[in-house]
mmCIF file of C-alpha atoms in Angstrom:
data_model
loop_
_atom_site.group_PDB
_atom_site.id
_atom_site.type_symbol
_atom_site.label_atom_id
_atom_site.label_comp_id
_atom_site.label_asym_id
_atom_site.label_seq_id
_atom_site.Cartn_x
_atom_site.Cartn_y
_atom_site.Cartn_z
ATOM 1 C CA MET A 1123 14.934 1.815 -10.975
ATOM 2 C CA ASP A 1124 15.107 3.835 -7.804
ATOM 3 C CA TRP A 1125 12.133 4.650 -5.524
ATOM 4 C CA TYR A 1126 11.492 7.537 -2.801
ATOM 5 C CA LEU A 1127 9.281 8.003 -0.227
ATOM 6 C CA LEU A 1128 8.889 11.533 0.227
ATOM 7 C CA LYS A 1129 6.514 11.909 4.241
ATOM 8 C CA THR A 1130 4.601 14.693 3.674
ATOM 9 C CA TRP A 1131 1.344 15.275 6.267
ATOM 10 C CA ILE A 1132 -1.077 12.426 6.770
ATOM 11 C CA GLY A 1133 -4.217 13.267 4.712
ATOM 12 C CA ARG A 1134 -2.424 15.251 1.951
ATOM 13 C CA GLU A 1135 -1.303 12.357 0.010
ATOM 14 C CA ASP A 1136 -3.105 13.020 -2.968
ATOM 15 C CA GLU A 1137 -2.913 16.281 -2.552
ATOM 16 C CA MET A 1138 0.639 16.112 -2.769
ATOM 17 C CA VAL A 1139 0.931 13.964 -5.774
ATOM 18 C CA LYS A 1140 -1.197 16.601 -7.765
ATOM 19 C CA GLU A 1141 1.077 19.149 -7.096
ATOM 20 C CA ILE A 1142 4.332 17.091 -7.850
ATOM 21 C CA ARG A 1143 2.569 16.595 -11.281
ATOM 22 C CA ARG A 1144 1.752 19.785 -12.368
ATOM 23 C CA THR A 1145 5.083 20.826 -11.094
ATOM 24 C CA VAL A 1146 8.016 18.912 -11.679
ATOM 25 C CA PRO A 1147 8.983 18.144 -15.349
ATOM 26 C CA PRO A 1148 7.830 14.748 -16.361
ATOM 27 C CA GLY A 1149 11.477 13.840 -17.576
ATOM 28 C CA LEU A 1150 12.233 14.150 -13.818
ATOM 29 C CA TYR A 1151 10.370 11.120 -12.665
ATOM 30 C CA GLN A 1152 8.684 8.290 -14.124
ATOM 31 C CA ASP A 1153 5.643 8.322 -11.635
ATOM 32 C CA CYS A 1154 4.565 9.732 -8.449
ATOM 33 C CA PHE A 1155 2.006 7.748 -6.574
ATOM 34 C CA VAL A 1156 0.309 6.454 -2.763
ATOM 35 C CA ILE A 1157 0.480 2.781 -2.310
ATOM 36 C CA THR A 1158 -3.357 1.989 -1.074
ATOM 37 C CA GLN A 1159 -5.372 -1.063 0.142
ATOM 38 C CA GLU A 1160 -8.416 -2.122 -0.068
ATOM 39 C CA ARG A 1161 -10.292 -2.832 2.962
ATOM 40 C CA ILE A 1162 -13.612 -4.315 4.029
ATOM 41 C CA TRP A 1163 -16.544 -2.369 6.419
ATOM 42 C CA ARG A 1164 -18.498 -4.424 7.813
ATOM 43 C CA LYS A 1165 -22.243 -3.013 8.312
ATOM 44 C CA GLN A 1166 -25.382 -3.998 8.374
ATOM 45 C CA GLN A 1167 -23.679 -7.672 8.254
ATOM 46 C CA LYS A 1168 -23.114 -6.169 4.588
ATOM 47 C CA SER A 1169 -19.274 -6.242 3.329
ATOM 48 C CA ILE A 1170 -18.184 -2.805 2.313
ATOM 49 C CA VAL A 1171 -15.264 -2.389 0.174
ATOM 50 C CA HIS A 1172 -13.522 0.847 0.203
ATOM 51 C CA VAL A 1173 -9.556 2.118 -0.393
ATOM 52 C CA GLU A 1174 -7.426 3.663 1.835
ATOM 53 C CA PRO A 1175 -3.381 5.045 1.698
ATOM 54 C CA LEU A 1176 -1.484 1.550 3.186
ATOM 55 C CA PHE A 1177 1.281 4.097 4.516
ATOM 56 C CA PRO A 1178 -0.613 7.271 5.660
ATOM 57 C CA GLY A 1179 1.070 10.424 4.907
ATOM 58 C CA CYS A 1180 3.756 8.613 2.558
ATOM 59 C CA VAL A 1181 4.070 9.372 -1.109
ATOM 60 C CA PHE A 1182 6.285 7.287 -3.321
ATOM 61 C CA LEU A 1183 8.650 8.310 -6.624
ATOM 62 C CA THR A 1184 9.784 6.310 -8.935
ATOM 63 C CA CYS A 1185 12.853 7.482 -11.438
ATOM 64 C CA THR A 1186 15.521 5.791 -13.478
ATOM 65 C CA GLY A 1187 19.719 7.379 -13.401
ATOM 66 C CA ASN A 1188 21.197 8.798 -10.857
ATOM 67 C CA GLY A 1189 19.069 9.234 -7.596
ATOM 68 C CA ASP A 1190 21.256 11.889 -6.398
ATOM 69 C CA SER A 1191 21.062 14.716 -9.117
ATOM 70 C CA PHE A 1192 17.424 13.869 -9.168
ATOM 71 C CA LEU A 1193 16.984 14.906 -5.807
ATOM 72 C CA ARG A 1194 19.294 17.711 -6.559
ATOM 73 C CA ARG A 1195 17.021 18.734 -9.338
ATOM 74 C CA LEU A 1196 13.929 18.132 -7.453
ATOM 75 C CA GLU A 1197 14.781 20.891 -4.887
ATOM 76 C CA GLN A 1198 15.426 23.402 -7.470
ATOM 77 C CA VAL A 1199 11.496 23.204 -8.395
ATOM 78 C CA PRO A 1200 10.029 26.227 -6.007
ATOM 79 C CA ALA A 1201 7.044 24.454 -5.060
ATOM 80 C CA ILE A 1202 9.069 21.309 -3.743
ATOM 81 C CA SER A 1203 11.969 23.591 -2.140
ATOM 82 C CA ARG A 1204 9.154 25.845 -0.232
ATOM 83 C CA ARG A 1205 7.686 22.359 1.258
ATOM 84 C CA MET A 1206 11.453 21.077 2.451
ATOM 85 C CA VAL A 1207 12.044 24.382 3.842
ATOM 86 C CA CYS A 1208 8.834 24.258 6.071
ATOM 87 C CA LYS A 1209 9.216 20.440 6.842
ATOM 88 C CA GLU A 1210 5.968 19.847 4.924
ATOM 89 C CA LEU A 1211 8.220 17.126 2.846
ATOM 90 C CA VAL A 1212 10.909 14.995 3.787
ATOM 91 C CA PHE A 1213 12.821 12.403 1.047
ATOM 92 C CA PHE A 1214 14.173 9.128 1.649
ATOM 93 C CA PRO A 1215 15.562 6.651 -1.084
ATOM 94 C CA VAL A 1216 13.808 3.326 -0.711
ATOM 95 C CA MET A 1217 16.217 0.660 -0.271
ATOM 96 C CA LYS A 1218 15.775 -2.078 -3.285
ATOM 97 C CA GLU A 1219 14.363 -5.166 -1.502
ATOM 98 C CA ASP A 1220 11.657 -2.496 0.461
ATOM 99 C CA ALA A 1221 10.773 -1.546 -3.177
ATOM 100 C CA GLU A 1222 10.450 -5.211 -4.657
ATOM 101 C CA PHE A 1223 8.257 -6.294 -1.977
ATOM 102 C CA LEU A 1224 6.191 -2.769 -1.817
ATOM 103 C CA ASP A 1225 5.888 -3.838 -5.517
ATOM 104 C CA ARG A 1226 4.758 -7.119 -5.123
ATOM 105 C CA ILE A 1227 2.146 -6.374 -3.044
ATOM 106 C CA SER A 1228 0.605 -3.356 -4.815
ATOM 107 C CA GLY A 1229 1.577 -4.419 -8.384
ATOM 108 C CA LYS A 1230 1.052 -1.582 -10.854
ATOM 109 C CA ASP A 1231 -1.419 -0.052 -9.947
ATOM 110 C CA HIS A 1232 -0.333 0.512 -6.323
ATOM 111 C CA VAL A 1233 -3.263 -1.121 -4.953
ATOM 112 C CA VAL A 1234 -3.110 -3.771 -2.603
ATOM 113 C CA ARG A 1235 -6.005 -6.034 -2.822
ATOM 114 C CA LEU A 1236 -8.126 -7.759 -0.614
ATOM 115 C CA SER A 1237 -6.567 -11.470 0.434
ATOM 116 C CA TYR A 1238 -8.701 -13.930 -0.199
ATOM 117 C CA VAL A 1239 -8.690 -16.464 3.400
ATOM 118 C CA GLU A 1240 -10.858 -19.432 4.025
ATOM 119 C CA LYS A 1241 -11.133 -21.662 6.890
ATOM 120 C CA ASN A 1242 -11.580 -25.376 7.351
ATOM 121 C CA GLU A 1243 -14.382 -26.847 9.766
ATOM 122 C CA GLN A 1244 -11.501 -26.176 12.533
ATOM 123 C CA GLY A 1245 -11.455 -22.968 12.074
ATOM 124 C CA GLN A 1246 -7.791 -22.671 11.112
ATOM 125 C CA ILE A 1247 -6.664 -21.089 7.730
ATOM 126 C CA SER A 1248 -6.511 -23.460 5.046
ATOM 127 C CA ARG A 1249 -5.934 -21.620 1.847
ATOM 128 C CA VAL A 1250 -4.760 -17.568 1.400
ATOM 129 C CA SER A 1251 -4.373 -15.795 -1.809
ATOM 130 C CA GLU A 1252 -1.662 -12.879 -2.714
ATOM 131 C CA PRO A 1253 -1.345 -10.430 -1.487
ATOM 132 C CA LEU A 1254 -0.715 -11.725 1.569
ATOM 133 C CA LYS A 1255 0.273 -15.090 0.418
ATOM 134 C CA ALA A 1256 3.775 -13.722 -0.279
ATOM 135 C CA CYS A 1257 3.412 -12.446 3.722
ATOM 136 C CA GLN A 1258 2.043 -15.997 5.092
ATOM 137 C CA GLY A 1259 5.140 -16.866 7.243
ATOM 138 C CA GLN A 1260 4.643 -12.534 8.708
ATOM 139 C CA VAL A 1261 1.242 -12.740 9.772
ATOM 140 C CA GLU A 1262 1.144 -12.116 13.459
ATOM 141 C CA ARG A 1263 -2.581 -12.448 14.166
ATOM 142 C CA TYR A 1264 -6.493 -12.645 12.083
ATOM 143 C CA GLN A 1265 -8.633 -9.778 13.342
ATOM 144 C CA PHE A 1266 -11.759 -12.016 11.220
ATOM 145 C CA LYS A 1267 -14.483 -9.686 12.570
ATOM 146 C CA LYS A 1268 -12.828 -6.825 11.720
ATOM 147 C CA ARG A 1269 -11.223 -8.231 8.223
ATOM 148 C CA TYR A 1270 -7.488 -7.790 8.539
ATOM 149 C CA ALA A 1271 -4.417 -9.789 8.976
ATOM 150 C CA MET A 1272 -1.441 -7.886 11.193
ATOM 151 C CA VAL A 1273 1.609 -8.623 9.183
ATOM 152 C CA ARG A 1274 5.386 -8.161 10.902
ATOM 153 C CA HIS A 1275 7.536 -6.920 8.028
ATOM 154 C CA LYS A 1276 10.973 -5.306 8.188
ATOM 155 C CA LEU A 1277 10.906 -1.588 6.043
ATOM 156 C CA TRP A 1278 12.993 1.131 5.764
ATOM 157 C CA GLY A 1279 15.325 -0.931 8.473
ATOM 158 C CA GLU A 1280 12.950 -1.256 10.639
ATOM 159 C CA GLU A 1281 10.295 -4.122 11.702
ATOM 160 C CA GLN A 1282 6.625 -2.580 11.013
ATOM 161 C CA SER A 1283 3.456 -3.553 11.518
ATOM 162 C CA ILE A 1284 1.312 -3.609 8.204
ATOM 163 C CA VAL A 1285 -2.593 -4.163 7.980
ATOM 164 C CA LEU A 1286 -3.927 -5.743 5.540
ATOM 165 C CA GLY A 1287 -7.734 -6.165 4.198
ATOM 166 C CA ILE A 1288 -8.753 -9.735 3.947
ATOM 167 C CA MET A 1289 -12.143 -11.264 2.561
ATOM 168 C CA LEU A 1290 -13.843 -14.078 4.250
ATOM 169 C CA LYS A 1291 -16.200 -16.007 2.281
ATOM 170 C CA GLU A 1292 -19.101 -14.641 2.736
ATOM 171 C CA ASP A 1293 -17.721 -11.198 1.706
ATOM 172 C CA TYR A 1294 -16.679 -13.375 -1.629
ATOM 173 C CA GLU A 1295 -20.427 -14.716 -2.479
ATOM 174 C CA GLN A 1296 -21.687 -11.393 -1.511
ATOM 175 C CA ARG A 1297 -19.232 -9.955 -4.677
ATOM 176 C CA LYS A 1298 -20.170 -10.201 -8.340
ATOM 177 C CA PRO A 1299 -19.936 -13.530 -9.761
ATOM 178 C CA ILE A 1300 -15.926 -13.782 -9.888
ATOM 179 C CA VAL A 1301 -14.133 -16.881 -11.679
ATOM 180 C CA PHE A 1302 -13.241 -18.758 -8.112
ATOM 181 C CA GLN A 1303 -9.201 -18.490 -10.368
ATOM 182 C CA GLU A 1304 -9.176 -14.866 -10.526
ATOM 183 C CA VAL A 1305 -9.045 -14.636 -6.258
ATOM 184 C CA PHE A 1306 -6.138 -17.534 -6.600
ATOM 185 C CA SER A 1307 -4.074 -16.800 -9.223
#
């Protein structure tokens, strides 16, 4: 399966997905989506989970078959070609290893879930769950107060800093009862 990155205006990602689904024949692509991530805001000592785009301004398309013919046919859709002429939309093919990484951390629902991070008595990281576990050797730093980990990973041919949301013990304890294995599976 081939992946494509569509760069559009930040904040208009969902609008672009809706327009593609409305105007592009379904046989031209398999899926059109925005990769989102769960993040935690701390407010009055409570953890509030929200969802935001992992890559602002980026929409992803997947298709099977010949990518060149797919792009040519896609450019013939008036709504898409108009956006390309106005520079509101730019297409990039996604390298296979980048697509595999994005698929691994976001799963079939294209949402990067919170990773549970456990610290020992000395304050050192003793346990990490997926999806951060897949990037453990690439973590530059943890920001526990703001509930994120900064990961350095090569995407689109260059080093990128990616912020992934984390959950600590106190956040976990505030959630509805969950089977502990679910967090570490």
